[in-house]
């Protein structure tokens, strides 16, 4: 049931006496490592203790205590609970922490995010630029003393929103009558935008002339943020020679909607609808992850019937995600629209079920702490049965019949390497991409949450790690999800759908929790810190898409630009989750 | 004017030509051509884009309205469907895309975020509505609007097109072909060049 890391299995304190202490704050786990021993300790954690998958890196601003903390979550690729280690530094600029990029390559983008939003400088990071905001932006927004232009109060519910019949517009309280904030005596006419100089600077090593002194035609092409194959507002700055990709940097943040900052002002329940909008294909999975994290903090059990409803919804969500994935991948490969139309036909049927249960097609807001918000209406279970037992298996077969042996598809996909197992672990990749590389790591099995330990299913895994395997593994996963659904429909009991009383504000004891689930795109985790108040002190989303593109540079070097489109396609990114 | 009246405008059409000749106004045939082929720019910002794709797919089938031809380049697009949260980092690109679209062009703000910031309005990187920069023709409420709501919004746009008159449309007036909107600049915060003087004076007046 519980996935709270069992720190007793590892004795880091004995390994580094004097430099490591156990985190003894009530509700907290893990170890606090001295900043000067961090790289050494992380190396030992990876090599000696075997925690080879660093899933999350994030910072916490303990403003009242005047310190900053960086939190690392490491797991073993063979499964089991994780290890949390932290570094604490004083909160006076420059806040400096050594970078772990040499030990865990997957820390790259997450460290850049912590620098951007919290102003924690990771010394030794080779390319520490802002990532979600732009260069030149004033301040580090996630710091507790940084206030956004529409700031009203530290915590919701705001007094201006109480229903006393008066509405106050946020615009009226801001001197610029807009969502703007400038330093004193700022003169816009004298401002010189930094633009993308640093970005192109980081690509400079790829644009040098070759050893014979000939000036060759290496050009930088910006793909995106508006581009049909980038799945939203993703941008890649690519150095090309002919059609070959020589260098690449992902540029993200075009859909940075400040989930973390808004989430820290919200009450716990108010965050539930915001999670819907992270990975907007899978609002049910997002709800699941958040509910798991908060329930861990609250230490409550989930009503039995609700557990089954949750699994049914999460797996239906996975099926429609993978169907749409196949449709969109084919779009990227040039088979415009037809496969996507097939996928969307089935997706609509699954969305009908979501709409019947939750009231909304896409933004379900269906989970509550301790259960779900309402029971399945009459007839919906029968609809799910018809879909799961009859229609979806037939349609999956149909899709495979049309596609899997299609000559054009096979020649575009087979043998084009995405990533091998070793690198995938190094870059903290999770989800289908990792499993297609031959690593059978699925959180539903490796670190079970909910009631996944009751079902009989296989972790889909493929061995080659090429594009074809990445396509096929999605089909495999649809079949496994159907297996889980079959069992869940059979076993679902009658009973209450929430173990708690319905309430707008929940009492959450102080402490930290890291709730992780296997979302259709990989590991989706929420890191929460509560100080006993109605609002989380820290609300951090660790999305699969964001961490998975850490390896994008590595996997696309040397490929053809047409294959890069497919490589980006199989990573299955969604910008709402990537940029947050 | 409905079809019935249009085919009987009071002119005498010989009986043998009644089904071959129709009389109409220039405005009407112009608008009819335009409203039946509104090509959207292929460009999705956030969650709403997924409902936009769903509206294009088999069940809702926007092709019935002549709107299925998504153009990936702004040069061939007639309508910009702003489908999702407009962020400060993204707005320069959106304004550029708008400037690159040829007249006649329309903007539809799809969903709460594009219309006014929506649930993310308080965010530091969010533009509270695309209408702070672009002239919006139709707002579609919802978070996200269902495909039905999107189609209802498209029909509203068609109704708006129906009311155009060649004498008054902005793209046949004297002067430049299109009006360029100055591209916002990314500074310490988003700088709208049209408001430079205002920003300077307020920034000078505020306390540290």
PDB file of C-alpha atoms in Angstrom, chain A residues 117 131-138 141-142 146 148-150 156 158 161 169-171 175-191 193-194 225-226 228 232-233 251-259 261-262 265-266 274 277 280-281 328 336-337 340-341 344-345 347-349 351-352 355 360-363 575, chain B residues 41-51 53-60 68-74 84-91 93 97 113 116 118-128 132-133 143-148 185-193 195-208:
ATOM      1  CA  UNK A 117      12.234  29.392 -10.448  1.00  0.00           C
ATOM      2  CA  UNK A 131      14.384  27.261 -18.823  1.00  0.00           C
ATOM      3  CA  UNK A 132      10.734  28.083 -18.253  1.00  0.00           C
ATOM      4  CA  UNK A 133      10.990  31.864 -18.147  1.00  0.00           C
ATOM      5  CA  UNK A 134      13.145  33.925 -20.479  1.00  0.00           C
ATOM      6  CA  UNK A 135      16.607  35.383 -19.889  1.00  0.00           C
ATOM      7  CA  UNK A 136      16.190  38.849 -18.461  1.00  0.00           C
ATOM      8  CA  UNK A 137      13.090  38.079 -16.440  1.00  0.00           C
ATOM      9  CA  UNK A 138      13.143  39.805 -13.082  1.00  0.00           C
ATOM     10  CA  UNK A 141       9.136  33.445  -9.032  1.00  0.00           C
ATOM     11  CA  UNK A 142       8.874  30.451  -6.708  1.00  0.00           C
ATOM     12  CA  UNK A 146       8.555  37.039  -4.743  1.00  0.00           C
ATOM     13  CA  UNK A 148       3.388  38.090  -8.844  1.00  0.00           C
ATOM     14  CA  UNK A 149       1.802  41.230 -10.384  1.00  0.00           C
ATOM     15  CA  UNK A 150      -1.714  40.055  -9.525  1.00  0.00           C
ATOM     16  CA  UNK A 156      -6.514  31.312  -0.759  1.00  0.00           C
ATOM     17  CA  UNK A 158      -8.816  35.432  -0.966  1.00  0.00           C
ATOM     18  CA  UNK A 161     -13.639  36.309  -3.398  1.00  0.00           C
ATOM     19  CA  UNK A 169     -10.892  43.001 -10.395  1.00  0.00           C
ATOM     20  CA  UNK A 170      -7.247  42.098 -10.058  1.00  0.00           C
ATOM     21  CA  UNK A 171      -6.465  44.639 -12.780  1.00  0.00           C
ATOM     22  CA  UNK A 175      -0.650  50.225 -11.249  1.00  0.00           C
ATOM     23  CA  UNK A 176      -0.289  49.057 -14.849  1.00  0.00           C
ATOM     24  CA  UNK A 177      -3.876  47.758 -14.919  1.00  0.00           C
ATOM     25  CA  UNK A 178      -2.466  44.530 -16.248  1.00  0.00           C
ATOM     26  CA  UNK A 179      -0.476  41.466 -15.258  1.00  0.00           C
ATOM     27  CA  UNK A 180       2.745  43.478 -15.213  1.00  0.00           C
ATOM     28  CA  UNK A 181       5.472  44.401 -12.800  1.00  0.00           C
ATOM     29  CA  UNK A 182       8.579  46.439 -13.521  1.00  0.00           C
ATOM     30  CA  UNK A 183      11.527  47.528 -11.382  1.00  0.00           C
ATOM     31  CA  UNK A 184      11.604  51.116 -10.235  1.00  0.00           C
ATOM     32  CA  UNK A 185      12.628  53.696 -12.850  1.00  0.00           C
ATOM     33  CA  UNK A 186      12.495  51.111 -15.601  1.00  0.00           C
ATOM     34  CA  UNK A 187      12.719  52.613 -19.064  1.00  0.00           C
ATOM     35  CA  UNK A 188      11.358  50.260 -21.766  1.00  0.00           C
ATOM     36  CA  UNK A 189      12.955  52.251 -24.570  1.00  0.00           C
ATOM     37  CA  UNK A 190      16.441  51.654 -23.218  1.00  0.00           C
ATOM     38  CA  UNK A 191      15.900  47.955 -22.653  1.00  0.00           C
ATOM     39  CA  UNK A 193      16.420  42.230 -24.900  1.00  0.00           C
ATOM     40  CA  UNK A 194      18.844  39.391 -24.283  1.00  0.00           C
ATOM     41  CA  UNK A 225       7.096  27.064 -31.131  1.00  0.00           C
ATOM     42  CA  UNK A 226       4.467  26.984 -33.866  1.00  0.00           C
ATOM     43  CA  UNK A 228       2.670  21.080 -36.768  1.00  0.00           C
ATOM     44  CA  UNK A 232       2.020  22.085 -29.081  1.00  0.00           C
ATOM     45  CA  UNK A 233       4.365  24.932 -28.391  1.00  0.00           C
ATOM     46  CA  UNK A 251      13.515  25.400 -25.685  1.00  0.00           C
ATOM     47  CA  UNK A 252      10.470  25.133 -23.468  1.00  0.00           C
ATOM     48  CA  UNK A 253       8.324  27.354 -21.307  1.00  0.00           C
ATOM     49  CA  UNK A 254       5.922  28.621 -23.937  1.00  0.00           C
ATOM     50  CA  UNK A 255       3.067  27.114 -21.967  1.00  0.00           C
ATOM     51  CA  UNK A 256       4.467  27.743 -18.496  1.00  0.00           C
ATOM     52  CA  UNK A 257       1.264  28.399 -16.584  1.00  0.00           C
ATOM     53  CA  UNK A 258       2.772  28.623 -13.117  1.00  0.00           C
ATOM     54  CA  UNK A 259       1.161  25.522 -11.650  1.00  0.00           C
ATOM     55  CA  UNK A 261       3.126  29.064  -7.717  1.00  0.00           C
ATOM     56  CA  UNK A 262      -0.660  28.941  -8.046  1.00  0.00           C
ATOM     57  CA  UNK A 265      -1.559  29.653  -2.903  1.00  0.00           C
ATOM     58  CA  UNK A 266      -4.429  27.178  -3.355  1.00  0.00           C
ATOM     59  CA  UNK A 274      -5.509  22.370 -11.822  1.00  0.00           C
ATOM     60  CA  UNK A 277      -4.800  20.727 -16.984  1.00  0.00           C
ATOM     61  CA  UNK A 280      -4.680  17.347 -20.691  1.00  0.00           C
ATOM     62  CA  UNK A 281      -5.050  14.006 -22.423  1.00  0.00           C
ATOM     63  CA  UNK A 328      -0.349  11.351 -33.875  1.00  0.00           C
ATOM     64  CA  UNK A 336      -1.934  12.748 -42.274  1.00  0.00           C
ATOM     65  CA  UNK A 337      -5.217  12.395 -40.434  1.00  0.00           C
ATOM     66  CA  UNK A 340      -5.741   9.945 -36.094  1.00  0.00           C
ATOM     67  CA  UNK A 341      -9.380   9.881 -37.118  1.00  0.00           C
ATOM     68  CA  UNK A 344     -10.275   9.864 -32.071  1.00  0.00           C
ATOM     69  CA  UNK A 345     -13.323   7.749 -32.851  1.00  0.00           C
ATOM     70  CA  UNK A 347     -11.327   8.285 -27.782  1.00  0.00           C
ATOM     71  CA  UNK A 348     -14.762   9.865 -28.040  1.00  0.00           C
ATOM     72  CA  UNK A 349     -16.349   6.702 -26.657  1.00  0.00           C
ATOM     73  CA  UNK A 351     -14.618  10.438 -23.140  1.00  0.00           C
ATOM     74  CA  UNK A 352     -18.351   9.672 -23.079  1.00  0.00           C
ATOM     75  CA  UNK A 355     -18.410  12.719 -19.105  1.00  0.00           C
ATOM     76  CA  UNK A 360     -16.797  16.849 -18.134  1.00  0.00           C
ATOM     77  CA  UNK A 361     -15.165  15.303 -21.156  1.00  0.00           C
ATOM     78  CA  UNK A 362     -11.600  16.360 -20.635  1.00  0.00           C
ATOM     79  CA  UNK A 363     -11.196  18.146 -17.328  1.00  0.00           C
ATOM     80  CA  UNK A 575       3.188  20.682 -23.298  1.00  0.00           C
TER      81      UNK A 575
ATOM     82  CA  UNK B  41      -4.077  28.361 -38.782  1.00  0.00           C
ATOM     83  CA  UNK B  42      -2.776  24.993 -37.606  1.00  0.00           C
ATOM     84  CA  UNK B  43      -1.622  26.030 -34.234  1.00  0.00           C
ATOM     85  CA  UNK B  44      -2.599  24.759 -30.848  1.00  0.00           C
ATOM     86  CA  UNK B  45      -1.552  26.243 -27.551  1.00  0.00           C
ATOM     87  CA  UNK B  46      -2.943  24.087 -24.761  1.00  0.00           C
ATOM     88  CA  UNK B  47      -5.817  21.913 -23.660  1.00  0.00           C
ATOM     89  CA  UNK B  48      -8.300  23.620 -25.990  1.00  0.00           C
ATOM     90  CA  UNK B  49      -6.264  22.463 -28.976  1.00  0.00           C
ATOM     91  CA  UNK B  50      -7.230  18.895 -28.180  1.00  0.00           C
ATOM     92  CA  UNK B  51     -10.902  19.783 -28.319  1.00  0.00           C
ATOM     93  CA  UNK B  53      -8.731  18.334 -32.950  1.00  0.00           C
ATOM     94  CA  UNK B  54     -11.753  16.462 -31.630  1.00  0.00           C
ATOM     95  CA  UNK B  55     -13.988  18.929 -33.436  1.00  0.00           C
ATOM     96  CA  UNK B  56     -12.074  18.199 -36.629  1.00  0.00           C
ATOM     97  CA  UNK B  57     -12.453  14.456 -36.161  1.00  0.00           C
ATOM     98  CA  UNK B  58     -15.219  12.172 -37.318  1.00  0.00           C
ATOM     99  CA  UNK B  59     -17.882  12.744 -34.705  1.00  0.00           C
ATOM    100  CA  UNK B  60     -18.129  16.538 -34.947  1.00  0.00           C
ATOM    101  CA  UNK B  68     -11.147  21.539 -42.065  1.00  0.00           C
ATOM    102  CA  UNK B  69      -8.201  22.790 -44.086  1.00  0.00           C
ATOM    103  CA  UNK B  70      -5.737  23.594 -41.333  1.00  0.00           C
ATOM    104  CA  UNK B  71      -2.861  25.569 -42.734  1.00  0.00           C
ATOM    105  CA  UNK B  72       0.485  25.212 -40.965  1.00  0.00           C
ATOM    106  CA  UNK B  73       1.668  28.503 -42.432  1.00  0.00           C
ATOM    107  CA  UNK B  74       0.057  31.830 -41.526  1.00  0.00           C
ATOM    108  CA  UNK B  84      -5.352  27.821 -25.012  1.00  0.00           C
ATOM    109  CA  UNK B  85      -3.473  29.833 -22.438  1.00  0.00           C
ATOM    110  CA  UNK B  86      -1.509  32.712 -23.918  1.00  0.00           C
ATOM    111  CA  UNK B  87       1.724  33.108 -22.012  1.00  0.00           C
ATOM    112  CA  UNK B  88       4.053  36.068 -21.931  1.00  0.00           C
ATOM    113  CA  UNK B  89       6.781  33.963 -23.469  1.00  0.00           C
ATOM    114  CA  UNK B  90       4.507  32.937 -26.328  1.00  0.00           C
ATOM    115  CA  UNK B  91       2.741  36.213 -27.146  1.00  0.00           C
ATOM    116  CA  UNK B  93       5.294  34.582 -31.531  1.00  0.00           C
ATOM    117  CA  UNK B  97       1.989  34.984 -36.698  1.00  0.00           C
ATOM    118  CA  UNK B 113      -7.686  31.358 -20.922  1.00  0.00           C
ATOM    119  CA  UNK B 116      -9.422  36.422 -20.217  1.00  0.00           C
ATOM    120  CA  UNK B 118      -9.070  31.729 -17.183  1.00  0.00           C
ATOM    121  CA  UNK B 119      -7.983  29.701 -14.183  1.00  0.00           C
ATOM    122  CA  UNK B 120      -4.368  30.725 -14.728  1.00  0.00           C
ATOM    123  CA  UNK B 121      -5.002  34.465 -14.812  1.00  0.00           C
ATOM    124  CA  UNK B 122      -3.108  35.076 -11.577  1.00  0.00           C
ATOM    125  CA  UNK B 123       0.013  33.381 -12.938  1.00  0.00           C
ATOM    126  CA  UNK B 124       3.082  35.533 -13.485  1.00  0.00           C
ATOM    127  CA  UNK B 125       3.662  34.233 -16.999  1.00  0.00           C
ATOM    128  CA  UNK B 126       0.081  34.488 -18.241  1.00  0.00           C
ATOM    129  CA  UNK B 127      -1.403  37.136 -20.521  1.00  0.00           C
ATOM    130  CA  UNK B 128      -4.909  37.799 -19.269  1.00  0.00           C
ATOM    131  CA  UNK B 132      -4.797  42.646 -24.922  1.00  0.00           C
ATOM    132  CA  UNK B 133      -2.883  42.374 -28.187  1.00  0.00           C
ATOM    133  CA  UNK B 143     -12.701  25.296 -20.070  1.00  0.00           C
ATOM    134  CA  UNK B 144     -12.239  23.774 -22.546  1.00  0.00           C
ATOM    135  CA  UNK B 145     -15.251  24.508 -24.759  1.00  0.00           C
ATOM    136  CA  UNK B 146     -16.806  21.298 -26.011  1.00  0.00           C
ATOM    137  CA  UNK B 147     -16.610  20.688 -29.752  1.00  0.00           C
ATOM    138  CA  UNK B 148     -20.267  21.679 -29.934  1.00  0.00           C
ATOM    139  CA  UNK B 185       9.335  42.541 -26.081  1.00  0.00           C
ATOM    140  CA  UNK B 186      10.479  40.240 -23.302  1.00  0.00           C
ATOM    141  CA  UNK B 187      12.004  42.464 -20.642  1.00  0.00           C
ATOM    142  CA  UNK B 188      11.933  42.194 -16.855  1.00  0.00           C
ATOM    143  CA  UNK B 189       8.269  41.607 -17.646  1.00  0.00           C
ATOM    144  CA  UNK B 190       6.328  41.714 -20.894  1.00  0.00           C
ATOM    145  CA  UNK B 191       6.757  45.096 -22.641  1.00  0.00           C
ATOM    146  CA  UNK B 192       4.012  46.235 -24.972  1.00  0.00           C
ATOM    147  CA  UNK B 193       5.744  48.860 -27.171  1.00  0.00           C
ATOM    148  CA  UNK B 195       2.509  51.431 -23.801  1.00  0.00           C
ATOM    149  CA  UNK B 196       6.165  52.461 -23.476  1.00  0.00           C
ATOM    150  CA  UNK B 197       5.513  55.982 -22.211  1.00  0.00           C
ATOM    151  CA  UNK B 198       2.913  54.786 -19.722  1.00  0.00           C
ATOM    152  CA  UNK B 199       5.191  52.077 -18.361  1.00  0.00           C
ATOM    153  CA  UNK B 200       8.027  54.556 -17.981  1.00  0.00           C
ATOM    154  CA  UNK B 201       5.967  57.064 -16.040  1.00  0.00           C
ATOM    155  CA  UNK B 202       4.395  54.477 -13.720  1.00  0.00           C
ATOM    156  CA  UNK B 203       7.744  52.794 -13.078  1.00  0.00           C
ATOM    157  CA  UNK B 204       9.249  56.156 -12.176  1.00  0.00           C
ATOM    158  CA  UNK B 205       6.439  56.930  -9.771  1.00  0.00           C
ATOM    159  CA  UNK B 206       6.390  53.652  -7.867  1.00  0.00           C
ATOM    160  CA  UNK B 207       8.193  53.112  -4.621  1.00  0.00           C
ATOM    161  CA  UNK B 208      11.118  50.708  -4.521  1.00  0.00           C
TER     162      UNK B 208
END
